[in-house]
Amino acid sequence: MKIRNRITLWITGAGLLAGLLFSIVISYELIEQPFELLDGELDSQAHTLLAGCISHEGTLVPQTNRTMLNSIGRLYWLKIFNKKGQIVYSSPMTQYADLPLKKKHGGYNVNATIPRDVADLEQDGSNEVTFRVRVIPIPFSGQDYLVQIARPMEKLQEELIDLVVSIIAGLLLFTITLLLAGYFVAGKILDPIARINTLAREINDKTLDKRIPLGKHRDELYTLSTSLNQMFDRLQFSFQRQKEFIANASHELKTPIAMQRLFFSEVLQRGDLPNDLTDRLAGQSAVVLRMDRLVKNLLELSMLELKEVCTPTRVELTRTVTAVLSEFEELMQASDIYLDVELEDAVFVFADEDNLRRMLINLIDNAIKYNTGEKGRIRVSLARKNNEAEISIYNTGIGIDPAERDRIFDQFYRVEKSRASTSGGAGLGLTIVQRIIELHHGRIELDGEFGSWVQFNIFLPLIVPD
Ligand code: ADP
């Protein structure tokens, strides 16, 4: 479950628990209070009615003089017992229902069935009437009486039911509001974490110098950002060490390999060696040559990673492309490849010229290497497009399987077919190309048809004329 949902549930749960406790206390108070008031009323009416019913001589007041009983007394179910337990008086309502006599301190509820057509006591459809009953011993004029007084409380009960329904509805509404508010609050709480996450995701091996900006408040998120930044510091340091190690190792390997190459070329020039030995030496010489290329590529790549070989100046691309193409002229003729060139004049970029040359060499070298089949063609064009210079290098040949397109820029990645061929390098050529383009804030796109042709389009930001 998402943290946002979990926080929402926690907030709702805690709020609901508090709401529930609050409602219980409130409902208890609200339900108890009317009963207490009613009991108080029954108590005082019991005294009043007893006084209206029994004379000071202890005899029953004659019917005609019982004004109070005839007016107020009609509203109450009333029985007055003398100390022998004999009924001295019973009000008219007692004929509808017989309520049990319980000698309790407080009041109690009794349900009785009284048909509505017999007496209208606001009973519901089932003719059920709830009475609140009190039994009170009252000494009067030297005699002890027991007064049982009751009152139908249908209205009160309805109101109490309404009250409970309102509390439940209120609780429901409260829960829904709490859920919505909780979800919103959880979003607010997690918002800075989501921002840190986005920023942390933007930091990769190419942008290890980026850091998460620290907030103003020294809170938990500040600590989290600081810890992440410290982790990036350590990562950057070890990446740097790794790159430096590769750069140093390739640099150290360069000289012994150059000496070996020299040795093989000198030995192979001798004409007095047996043929089989010459063949074996030629084989070894090819291995050393490949090793030389690999080490040079590794050194180049690690220098690019360390950004130590990028000194941008104003470069006229038209001139650079022409110069590189002229270096390949002979090789293309020897490989029977027809070259088509279409270059716009005076296309200027702000770049490191050596890097641009390396990029063009790698791409054109590949365009020749993978231009298998007869009547090969290479087309190189340069044009301005919006604010960019677009260099396109097209070649016929084996093409690139669409499934391989995303991977050919990976380090040491070579398509299976070219792995088998002797012409290929170590799979670092396009990695170097991509790194150079990244350093110049450009981009590279690939187009083509598998088995037929390939076109690399490179876009570099133009220098806008003043
Ligand atoms: P390599 O040293 O093998 O040439 P690259 O990094 O230059 O390594 O290229 C990676 C792979 O991309 C190559 O092995 C090759 O299969 C494929 N590739 C690169 N350029 C071309 C091209 N112009 N035509 C066809 N395939 C190519």
Short mmCIF file of C-alpha atoms and ligand atoms in Angstrom, two decimals:
data_model
loop_
_atom_site.label_atom_id
_atom_site.label_comp_id
_atom_site.label_asym_id
_atom_site.label_seq_id
_atom_site.Cartn_x
_atom_site.Cartn_y
_atom_site.Cartn_z
CA MET A 1 0.00 0.00 0.00
CA LYS A 2 1.26 3.49 -0.85
CA ILE A 3 2.57 5.58 2.05
CA ARG A 4 0.07 8.31 1.16
CA ASN A 5 -2.82 5.87 1.62
CA ARG A 6 -1.31 4.54 4.83
CA ILE A 7 -0.95 8.03 6.32
CA THR A 8 -4.54 8.79 5.25
CA LEU A 9 -5.74 5.68 7.07
CA TRP A 10 -3.73 6.51 10.20
CA ILE A 11 -5.10 10.06 10.32
CA THR A 12 -8.64 8.82 9.72
CA GLY A 13 -8.28 6.04 12.32
CA ALA A 14 -6.93 8.38 14.99
CA GLY A 15 -9.56 11.03 14.21
CA LEU A 16 -12.34 8.48 14.18
CA LEU A 17 -11.28 7.06 17.54
CA ALA A 18 -11.23 10.54 19.07
CA GLY A 19 -14.60 11.33 17.43
CA LEU A 20 -16.09 8.09 18.69
CA LEU A 21 -14.99 8.72 22.29
CA PHE A 22 -16.28 12.28 22.09
CA SER A 23 -19.64 11.10 20.68
CA ILE A 24 -19.98 8.45 23.39
CA VAL A 25 -19.42 11.01 26.15
CA ILE A 26 -21.73 13.57 24.52
CA SER A 27 -24.48 11.03 23.77
CA TYR A 28 -24.32 9.68 27.33
CA GLU A 29 -24.74 13.19 28.68
CA LEU A 30 -27.47 14.09 26.20
CA ILE A 31 -29.42 10.88 26.79
CA GLU A 32 -29.08 10.88 30.56
CA GLN A 33 -30.03 14.50 31.10
CA PRO A 34 -33.67 14.35 29.86
CA PHE A 35 -34.26 11.32 32.09
CA GLU A 36 -32.87 13.17 35.08
CA LEU A 37 -35.11 16.14 34.32
CA LEU A 38 -38.10 13.86 33.84
CA ASP A 39 -37.38 12.06 37.11
CA GLY A 40 -37.16 15.44 38.85
CA GLU A 41 -40.48 16.47 37.34
CA LEU A 42 -42.13 13.18 38.42
CA ASP A 43 -40.78 13.69 41.93
CA SER A 44 -42.19 17.18 42.33
CA GLN A 45 -45.51 16.27 40.69
CA ALA A 46 -45.82 13.25 43.02
CA HIS A 47 -45.60 15.61 46.01
CA THR A 48 -48.03 18.13 44.50
CA LEU A 49 -50.56 15.54 43.43
CA LEU A 50 -50.42 13.73 46.78
CA ALA A 51 -51.13 17.03 48.52
CA GLY A 52 -54.04 17.59 46.15
CA CYS A 53 -55.45 14.16 46.81
CA ILE A 54 -55.10 13.64 50.58
CA SER A 55 -56.44 16.10 53.11
CA HIS A 56 -54.55 17.11 56.23
CA GLU A 57 -56.80 14.82 58.19
CA GLY A 58 -55.51 11.92 56.16
CA THR A 59 -58.75 11.37 54.22
CA LEU A 60 -59.20 11.39 50.49
CA VAL A 61 -60.20 14.81 49.14
CA PRO A 62 -63.70 14.60 47.63
CA GLN A 63 -63.90 14.21 43.87
CA THR A 64 -65.31 17.74 43.36
CA ASN A 65 -62.42 19.36 45.19
CA ARG A 66 -59.72 17.49 43.33
CA THR A 67 -59.15 20.36 40.87
CA MET A 68 -55.48 19.73 40.48
CA LEU A 69 -55.93 16.03 39.97
CA ASN A 70 -58.54 16.67 37.34
CA SER A 71 -56.30 19.01 35.39
CA ILE A 72 -52.59 18.15 35.79
CA GLY A 73 -53.28 14.69 37.15
CA ARG A 74 -54.77 13.63 33.82
CA LEU A 75 -51.33 13.80 32.28
CA TYR A 76 -49.87 11.31 34.76
CA TRP A 77 -50.34 7.69 35.55
CA LEU A 78 -50.67 7.87 39.34
CA LYS A 79 -51.27 5.40 42.15
CA ILE A 80 -51.08 6.29 45.81
CA PHE A 81 -50.66 3.49 48.32
CA ASN A 82 -51.08 3.75 52.10
CA LYS A 83 -48.58 2.09 54.38
CA LYS A 84 -50.62 -1.13 54.33
CA GLY A 85 -50.11 -1.27 50.58
CA GLN A 86 -53.73 -0.49 49.80
CA ILE A 87 -54.44 1.78 46.87
CA VAL A 88 -55.74 5.10 48.16
CA TYR A 89 -56.02 6.74 44.81
CA SER A 90 -55.44 5.80 41.16
CA SER A 91 -55.60 8.25 38.27
CA PRO A 92 -57.78 7.64 35.15
CA MET A 93 -54.74 6.63 33.10
CA THR A 94 -54.14 3.59 35.32
CA GLN A 95 -57.12 1.83 33.72
CA TYR A 96 -55.22 1.60 30.38
CA ALA A 97 -52.12 -0.13 31.72
CA ASP A 98 -50.86 -1.78 34.82
CA LEU A 99 -47.29 -0.72 35.49
CA PRO A 100 -45.12 -2.92 37.74
CA LEU A 101 -44.13 -1.45 41.05
CA LYS A 102 -40.37 -1.45 41.58
CA LYS A 103 -38.99 0.12 44.70
CA LYS A 104 -35.95 1.65 43.05
CA HIS A 105 -34.09 4.79 43.94
CA GLY A 106 -34.27 6.29 40.44
CA GLY A 107 -36.78 6.06 37.66
CA TYR A 108 -37.27 3.14 35.29
CA ASN A 109 -38.87 2.57 31.90
CA VAL A 110 -41.80 0.28 31.27
CA ASN A 111 -43.39 -0.54 27.93
CA ALA A 112 -47.12 -1.02 27.74
CA THR A 113 -49.50 -1.68 24.87
CA ILE A 114 -52.37 0.77 24.80
CA PRO A 115 -54.48 0.92 21.62
CA ARG A 116 -54.53 4.40 20.16
CA ASP A 117 -58.35 4.45 19.95
CA VAL A 118 -58.54 3.80 23.71
CA ALA A 119 -56.20 6.63 24.65
CA ASP A 120 -54.07 8.88 22.47
CA LEU A 121 -50.68 8.91 24.13
CA GLU A 122 -48.78 9.65 20.90
CA GLN A 123 -47.92 5.99 20.60
CA ASP A 124 -46.48 4.65 17.34
CA GLY A 125 -48.14 2.22 14.92
CA SER A 126 -47.50 -0.79 17.15
CA ASN A 127 -49.53 0.91 19.96
CA GLU A 128 -46.55 0.60 22.22
CA VAL A 129 -46.13 3.31 24.85
CA THR A 130 -43.04 3.75 26.98
CA PHE A 131 -43.62 5.09 30.49
CA ARG A 132 -41.05 6.63 32.76
CA VAL A 133 -41.97 5.43 36.22
CA ARG A 134 -40.95 6.57 39.67
CA VAL A 135 -41.92 5.07 43.02
CA ILE A 136 -41.48 7.59 45.85
CA PRO A 137 -42.23 7.12 49.54
CA ILE A 138 -43.74 10.41 50.80
CA PRO A 139 -44.68 11.12 54.43
CA PHE A 140 -47.74 13.37 54.53
CA SER A 141 -49.84 14.55 57.51
CA GLY A 142 -48.27 12.00 59.79
CA GLN A 143 -48.91 9.10 57.41
CA ASP A 144 -46.47 7.26 55.10
CA TYR A 145 -47.56 6.98 51.51
CA LEU A 146 -46.01 5.33 48.52
CA VAL A 147 -46.63 7.21 45.31
CA GLN A 148 -46.14 5.45 41.97
CA ILE A 149 -46.13 8.08 39.27
CA ALA A 150 -45.45 7.62 35.54
CA ARG A 151 -45.55 9.61 32.33
CA PRO A 152 -45.71 8.48 28.74
CA MET A 153 -42.53 9.62 27.03
CA GLU A 154 -43.11 8.69 23.43
CA LYS A 155 -42.02 12.14 22.22
CA LEU A 156 -38.86 12.07 24.29
CA GLN A 157 -37.93 8.65 22.99
CA GLU A 158 -38.45 9.76 19.41
CA GLU A 159 -36.18 12.70 20.04
CA LEU A 160 -33.57 10.48 21.59
CA ILE A 161 -33.67 8.19 18.54
CA ASP A 162 -33.32 11.29 16.34
CA LEU A 163 -30.36 12.33 18.45
CA VAL A 164 -28.61 8.94 18.06
CA VAL A 165 -29.28 8.98 14.28
CA SER A 166 -27.85 12.50 14.06
CA ILE A 167 -24.75 11.45 15.98
CA ILE A 168 -24.21 8.43 13.68
CA ALA A 169 -24.75 10.60 10.57
CA GLY A 170 -22.38 13.19 12.00
CA LEU A 171 -19.78 10.50 12.63
CA LEU A 172 -20.13 9.27 9.03
CA LEU A 173 -19.73 12.77 7.65
CA PHE A 174 -16.81 13.31 10.00
CA THR A 175 -15.14 10.10 8.70
CA ILE A 176 -15.57 11.14 5.05
CA THR A 177 -14.20 14.63 5.77
CA LEU A 178 -11.35 13.07 7.71
CA LEU A 179 -10.53 10.72 4.80
CA LEU A 180 -10.43 13.59 2.31
CA ALA A 181 -8.52 15.89 4.64
CA GLY A 182 -6.14 13.02 5.56
CA TYR A 183 -5.45 12.31 1.89
CA PHE A 184 -4.76 15.98 1.25
CA VAL A 185 -2.54 16.32 4.32
CA ALA A 186 -0.64 13.10 3.44
CA GLY A 187 0.00 14.56 -0.03
CA LYS A 188 1.30 17.76 1.55
CA ILE A 189 3.57 15.80 3.91
CA LEU A 190 4.95 13.64 1.13
CA ASP A 191 5.32 16.45 -1.39
CA PRO A 192 8.89 17.39 -0.36
CA ILE A 193 9.87 13.69 -0.37
CA ALA A 194 8.53 13.35 -3.93
CA ARG A 195 10.58 16.43 -4.89
CA ILE A 196 13.72 14.92 -3.34
CA ASN A 197 12.98 11.67 -5.17
CA THR A 198 12.68 13.44 -8.55
CA LEU A 199 15.91 15.31 -7.95
CA ALA A 200 17.71 12.17 -6.77
CA ARG A 201 16.52 10.36 -9.90
CA GLU A 202 17.97 13.09 -12.12
CA ILE A 203 21.41 12.34 -10.70
CA ASN A 204 23.07 9.58 -12.71
CA ASP A 205 26.60 8.58 -13.61
CA LYS A 206 26.78 11.51 -16.06
CA THR A 207 25.47 14.11 -13.64
CA LEU A 208 27.10 12.99 -10.43
CA ASP A 209 28.13 16.55 -9.62
CA LYS A 210 24.47 17.57 -9.16
CA ARG A 211 23.15 17.80 -5.60
CA ILE A 212 19.75 17.99 -3.95
CA PRO A 213 19.08 21.57 -2.84
CA LEU A 214 18.70 21.80 0.95
CA GLY A 215 15.55 23.41 2.31
CA LYS A 216 15.49 26.38 4.68
CA HIS A 217 14.30 24.44 7.71
CA ARG A 218 16.61 22.03 9.48
CA ASP A 219 13.98 19.30 9.68
CA GLU A 220 13.98 15.55 8.88
CA LEU A 221 13.89 16.28 5.14
CA TYR A 222 16.95 18.48 5.49
CA THR A 223 18.73 15.54 7.14
CA LEU A 224 17.55 13.15 4.41
CA SER A 225 18.78 15.49 1.64
CA THR A 226 22.12 15.94 3.43
CA SER A 227 22.56 12.16 3.78
CA LEU A 228 21.74 11.62 0.11
CA ASN A 229 24.14 14.38 -0.92
CA GLN A 230 26.88 12.81 1.20
CA MET A 231 26.18 9.49 -0.51
CA PHE A 232 26.49 11.19 -3.91
CA ASP A 233 29.80 12.73 -2.75
CA ARG A 234 31.14 9.25 -1.95
CA LEU A 235 29.80 7.83 -5.24
CA GLN A 236 31.32 10.67 -7.24
CA PHE A 237 34.62 10.13 -5.51
CA SER A 238 34.70 6.39 -6.28
CA PHE A 239 33.55 6.95 -9.88
CA GLN A 240 36.32 9.49 -10.29
CA ARG A 241 38.87 7.06 -8.80
CA GLN A 242 37.66 4.34 -11.18
CA LYS A 243 37.93 6.60 -14.21
CA GLU A 244 41.37 7.77 -13.14
CA PHE A 245 42.44 4.17 -12.69
CA ILE A 246 41.34 3.25 -16.24
CA ALA A 247 43.00 6.38 -17.63
CA ASN A 248 46.26 5.63 -15.78
CA ALA A 249 46.22 1.93 -16.68
CA SER A 250 45.63 2.62 -20.39
CA HIS A 251 48.26 5.32 -20.35
CA GLU A 252 50.79 2.93 -18.78
CA LEU A 253 49.91 0.23 -21.33
CA LYS A 254 50.35 2.54 -24.31
CA THR A 255 54.18 2.54 -24.36
CA PRO A 256 54.81 -1.23 -23.97
CA ILE A 257 52.22 -1.91 -26.69
CA ALA A 258 53.85 0.67 -29.00
CA MET A 259 57.20 -1.05 -28.40
CA GLN A 260 55.70 -4.42 -29.26
CA ARG A 261 54.18 -3.03 -32.45
CA LEU A 262 57.59 -1.63 -33.41
CA PHE A 263 59.22 -4.96 -32.62
CA PHE A 264 56.75 -6.92 -34.78
CA SER A 265 57.04 -4.54 -37.74
CA GLU A 266 60.84 -4.72 -37.58
CA VAL A 267 60.90 -8.52 -37.36
CA LEU A 268 58.30 -8.94 -40.09
CA GLN A 269 60.45 -6.85 -42.44
CA ARG A 270 63.20 -9.45 -42.26
CA GLY A 271 63.14 -11.74 -45.26
CA ASP A 272 65.14 -14.63 -43.74
CA LEU A 273 62.42 -16.07 -41.50
CA PRO A 274 60.68 -19.37 -42.25
CA ASN A 275 57.19 -18.93 -43.69
CA ASP A 276 55.29 -20.56 -40.81
CA LEU A 277 57.07 -18.34 -38.29
CA THR A 278 56.28 -15.26 -40.39
CA ASP A 279 52.58 -16.27 -40.41
CA ARG A 280 52.51 -16.71 -36.65
CA LEU A 281 54.27 -13.41 -36.09
CA ALA A 282 51.80 -11.68 -38.44
CA GLY A 283 48.94 -13.17 -36.40
CA GLN A 284 50.47 -11.91 -33.15
CA SER A 285 51.09 -8.52 -34.74
CA ALA A 286 47.36 -8.25 -35.58
CA VAL A 287 46.51 -9.08 -31.96
CA VAL A 288 48.86 -6.36 -30.71
CA LEU A 289 47.33 -3.92 -33.19
CA ARG A 290 43.85 -4.65 -31.82
CA MET A 291 45.16 -4.25 -28.29
CA ASP A 292 46.69 -0.93 -29.28
CA ARG A 293 43.34 0.28 -30.66
CA LEU A 294 41.50 -0.89 -27.57
CA VAL A 295 43.89 0.81 -25.16
CA LYS A 296 43.78 4.04 -27.19
CA ASN A 297 39.98 3.96 -27.18
CA LEU A 298 39.90 3.27 -23.45
CA LEU A 299 42.27 6.13 -22.77
CA GLU A 300 40.22 8.43 -24.97
CA LEU A 301 36.97 7.46 -23.31
CA SER A 302 38.31 7.87 -19.79
CA MET A 303 39.77 11.28 -20.70
CA LEU A 304 36.35 12.29 -22.02
CA GLU A 305 34.71 11.03 -18.83
CA LEU A 306 37.18 13.05 -16.78
CA LYS A 307 36.36 16.02 -19.04
CA GLU A 308 40.07 16.64 -19.42
CA VAL A 309 40.06 16.89 -23.17
CA CYS A 310 37.46 19.47 -23.95
CA THR A 311 38.64 22.93 -24.86
CA PRO A 312 35.87 24.48 -26.91
CA THR A 313 36.62 27.11 -29.53
CA ARG A 314 34.78 28.52 -32.54
CA VAL A 315 34.97 25.72 -35.10
CA GLU A 316 33.90 25.85 -38.73
CA LEU A 317 32.26 22.45 -39.14
CA THR A 318 32.39 22.59 -42.96
CA ARG A 319 36.17 22.71 -42.82
CA THR A 320 36.50 19.95 -40.19
CA VAL A 321 34.19 17.55 -42.07
CA THR A 322 36.03 18.19 -45.37
CA ALA A 323 39.39 17.55 -43.70
CA VAL A 324 38.28 14.26 -42.12
CA LEU A 325 36.70 13.06 -45.38
CA SER A 326 39.91 13.73 -47.27
CA GLU A 327 41.76 11.43 -44.83
CA PHE A 328 39.41 8.59 -45.78
CA GLU A 329 39.43 9.23 -49.56
CA GLU A 330 42.00 6.56 -50.38
CA LEU A 331 40.44 3.94 -48.14
CA MET A 332 37.02 4.53 -49.72
CA GLN A 333 38.44 4.20 -53.21
CA ALA A 334 40.23 1.00 -52.22
CA SER A 335 36.98 -0.34 -50.74
CA ASP A 336 35.08 0.63 -53.90
CA ILE A 337 32.73 2.93 -52.02
CA TYR A 338 31.13 5.90 -53.78
CA LEU A 339 31.11 9.06 -51.62
CA ASP A 340 28.46 11.73 -51.92
CA VAL A 341 29.08 15.00 -50.06
CA GLU A 342 26.71 17.90 -49.52
CA LEU A 343 28.03 20.53 -47.12
CA GLU A 344 26.61 23.93 -46.35
CA ASP A 345 29.20 26.71 -46.08
CA ALA A 346 30.22 28.53 -42.93
CA VAL A 347 28.50 26.39 -40.33
CA PHE A 348 30.05 27.36 -37.02
CA VAL A 349 29.80 25.61 -33.67
CA PHE A 350 31.43 26.14 -30.30
CA ALA A 351 33.30 22.90 -29.77
CA ASP A 352 36.55 21.07 -29.14
CA GLU A 353 37.83 20.47 -32.66
CA ASP A 354 39.88 17.38 -31.78
CA ASN A 355 36.80 15.79 -30.22
CA LEU A 356 34.70 16.62 -33.29
CA ARG A 357 37.35 15.08 -35.51
CA ARG A 358 37.40 11.93 -33.33
CA MET A 359 33.59 11.74 -33.55
CA LEU A 360 33.59 12.07 -37.37
CA ILE A 361 36.46 9.57 -37.73
CA ASN A 362 34.63 6.94 -35.65
CA LEU A 363 31.39 7.40 -37.60
CA ILE A 364 32.98 7.42 -41.07
CA ASP A 365 35.24 4.53 -40.11
CA ASN A 366 32.13 2.53 -39.16
CA ALA A 367 30.38 3.64 -42.38
CA ILE A 368 33.23 2.08 -44.34
CA LYS A 369 33.70 -0.99 -42.09
CA TYR A 370 30.07 -2.02 -42.14
CA ASN A 371 29.54 -1.12 -45.81
CA THR A 372 29.57 -4.72 -46.94
CA GLY A 373 28.39 -5.77 -50.37
CA GLU A 374 29.16 -4.34 -53.75
CA LYS A 375 28.78 -0.74 -54.90
CA GLY A 376 28.73 0.68 -51.44
CA ARG A 377 27.67 4.27 -50.91
CA ILE A 378 28.35 6.83 -48.21
CA ARG A 379 26.60 10.19 -48.09
CA VAL A 380 27.78 12.93 -45.75
CA SER A 381 25.80 16.14 -45.44
CA LEU A 382 25.97 19.22 -43.25
CA ALA A 383 23.19 21.78 -42.90
CA ARG A 384 21.76 24.37 -40.53
CA LYS A 385 18.45 23.40 -39.03
CA ASN A 386 16.78 25.94 -36.75
CA ASN A 387 19.45 26.68 -34.13
CA GLU A 388 21.40 23.51 -34.76
CA ALA A 389 23.97 22.14 -37.16
CA GLU A 390 22.91 18.77 -38.52
CA ILE A 391 25.55 16.34 -39.72
CA SER A 392 24.18 13.23 -41.45
CA ILE A 393 26.29 10.19 -42.25
CA TYR A 394 24.54 7.62 -44.38
CA ASN A 395 25.94 4.30 -45.53
CA THR A 396 24.66 1.25 -47.31
CA GLY A 397 25.51 -2.18 -45.94
CA ILE A 398 24.38 -4.59 -43.27
CA GLY A 399 22.25 -2.05 -41.44
CA ILE A 400 21.31 -2.33 -37.78
CA ASP A 401 18.56 -4.53 -36.37
CA PRO A 402 15.96 -2.22 -34.69
CA ALA A 403 16.25 -4.45 -31.59
CA GLU A 404 19.95 -3.50 -31.31
CA ARG A 405 19.53 0.24 -31.83
CA ASP A 406 19.36 1.21 -28.20
CA ARG A 407 22.37 -0.87 -27.28
CA ILE A 408 24.97 0.02 -29.90
CA PHE A 409 26.01 3.08 -27.88
CA ASP A 410 26.76 0.93 -24.80
CA GLN A 411 30.37 0.32 -23.82
CA PHE A 412 31.91 -2.77 -25.45
CA TYR A 413 28.64 -3.57 -27.21
CA ARG A 414 29.04 -5.08 -30.64
CA VAL A 415 26.33 -6.57 -32.78
CA GLU A 416 26.80 -10.35 -33.04
CA LYS A 417 27.62 -10.24 -36.78
CA SER A 418 30.33 -7.64 -36.38
CA ARG A 419 31.76 -9.58 -33.42
CA ALA A 420 32.50 -12.38 -35.83
CA SER A 421 34.05 -10.09 -38.42
CA THR A 422 37.69 -9.16 -38.15
CA SER A 423 37.04 -5.60 -39.19
CA GLY A 424 35.25 -4.50 -36.03
CA GLY A 425 36.80 -2.80 -33.04
CA ALA A 426 36.13 -3.34 -29.38
CA GLY A 427 32.68 -1.76 -29.28
CA LEU A 428 33.84 1.58 -27.86
CA GLY A 429 33.64 3.71 -31.04
CA LEU A 430 30.00 4.79 -30.69
CA THR A 431 30.33 5.17 -26.90
CA ILE A 432 33.05 7.73 -27.55
CA VAL A 433 30.86 9.42 -30.21
CA GLN A 434 27.94 9.69 -27.81
CA ARG A 435 30.09 11.03 -24.98
CA ILE A 436 31.57 13.71 -27.26
CA ILE A 437 28.09 14.76 -28.38
CA GLU A 438 26.89 14.92 -24.76
CA LEU A 439 29.86 17.09 -23.82
CA HIS A 440 28.79 19.50 -26.58
CA HIS A 441 25.13 19.50 -25.50
CA GLY A 442 24.06 17.89 -28.75
CA ARG A 443 22.14 14.75 -29.61
CA ILE A 444 22.39 11.83 -31.98
CA GLU A 445 19.60 10.05 -33.81
CA LEU A 446 19.66 6.84 -35.76
CA ASP A 447 17.64 5.93 -38.82
CA GLY A 448 17.89 3.04 -41.25
CA GLU A 449 16.60 -0.17 -42.70
CA PHE A 450 17.93 -3.44 -41.42
CA GLY A 451 20.02 -5.18 -44.10
CA SER A 452 20.09 -2.12 -46.32
CA TRP A 453 21.25 1.22 -44.90
CA VAL A 454 22.01 3.23 -41.77
CA GLN A 455 22.02 6.98 -41.13
CA PHE A 456 23.38 8.74 -38.06
CA ASN A 457 22.12 12.32 -37.59
CA ILE A 458 24.08 14.49 -35.21
CA PHE A 459 22.74 17.80 -33.97
CA LEU A 460 25.02 20.38 -32.35
CA PRO A 461 24.06 23.85 -31.11
CA LEU A 462 25.00 26.49 -33.67
CA ILE A 463 26.87 29.67 -32.93
CA VAL A 464 24.32 32.31 -33.75
CA PRO A 465 25.94 35.09 -35.87
CA ASP A 466 26.17 38.49 -34.10
P1 ADP B 1 32.90 -1.32 -33.14
O1 ADP B 1 34.21 -1.09 -32.58
O2 ADP B 1 32.43 -2.72 -33.06
O3 ADP B 1 32.73 -0.72 -34.48
P2 ADP B 1 31.07 0.70 -32.30
O4 ADP B 1 30.76 1.18 -30.93
O5 ADP B 1 31.67 1.68 -33.26
O6 ADP B 1 31.97 -0.56 -32.14
O7 ADP B 1 29.76 0.15 -32.94
C1 ADP B 1 28.95 -0.74 -32.22
C2 ADP B 1 28.21 -1.67 -33.16
O8 ADP B 1 27.26 -0.90 -33.92
C3 ADP B 1 29.08 -2.31 -34.16
O9 ADP B 1 29.55 -3.54 -33.65
C4 ADP B 1 28.19 -2.49 -35.37
O10 ADP B 1 27.56 -3.72 -35.33
C5 ADP B 1 27.16 -1.43 -35.26
N1 ADP B 1 27.39 -0.30 -36.16
C6 ADP B 1 28.01 0.87 -35.89
N2 ADP B 1 28.04 1.67 -36.97
C7 ADP B 1 27.44 1.00 -37.97
C8 ADP B 1 27.16 1.28 -39.36
N3 ADP B 1 27.50 2.45 -39.90
N4 ADP B 1 26.50 0.35 -40.07
C9 ADP B 1 26.12 -0.81 -39.48
N5 ADP B 1 26.37 -1.15 -38.21
C10 ADP B 1 27.02 -0.26 -37.47
#
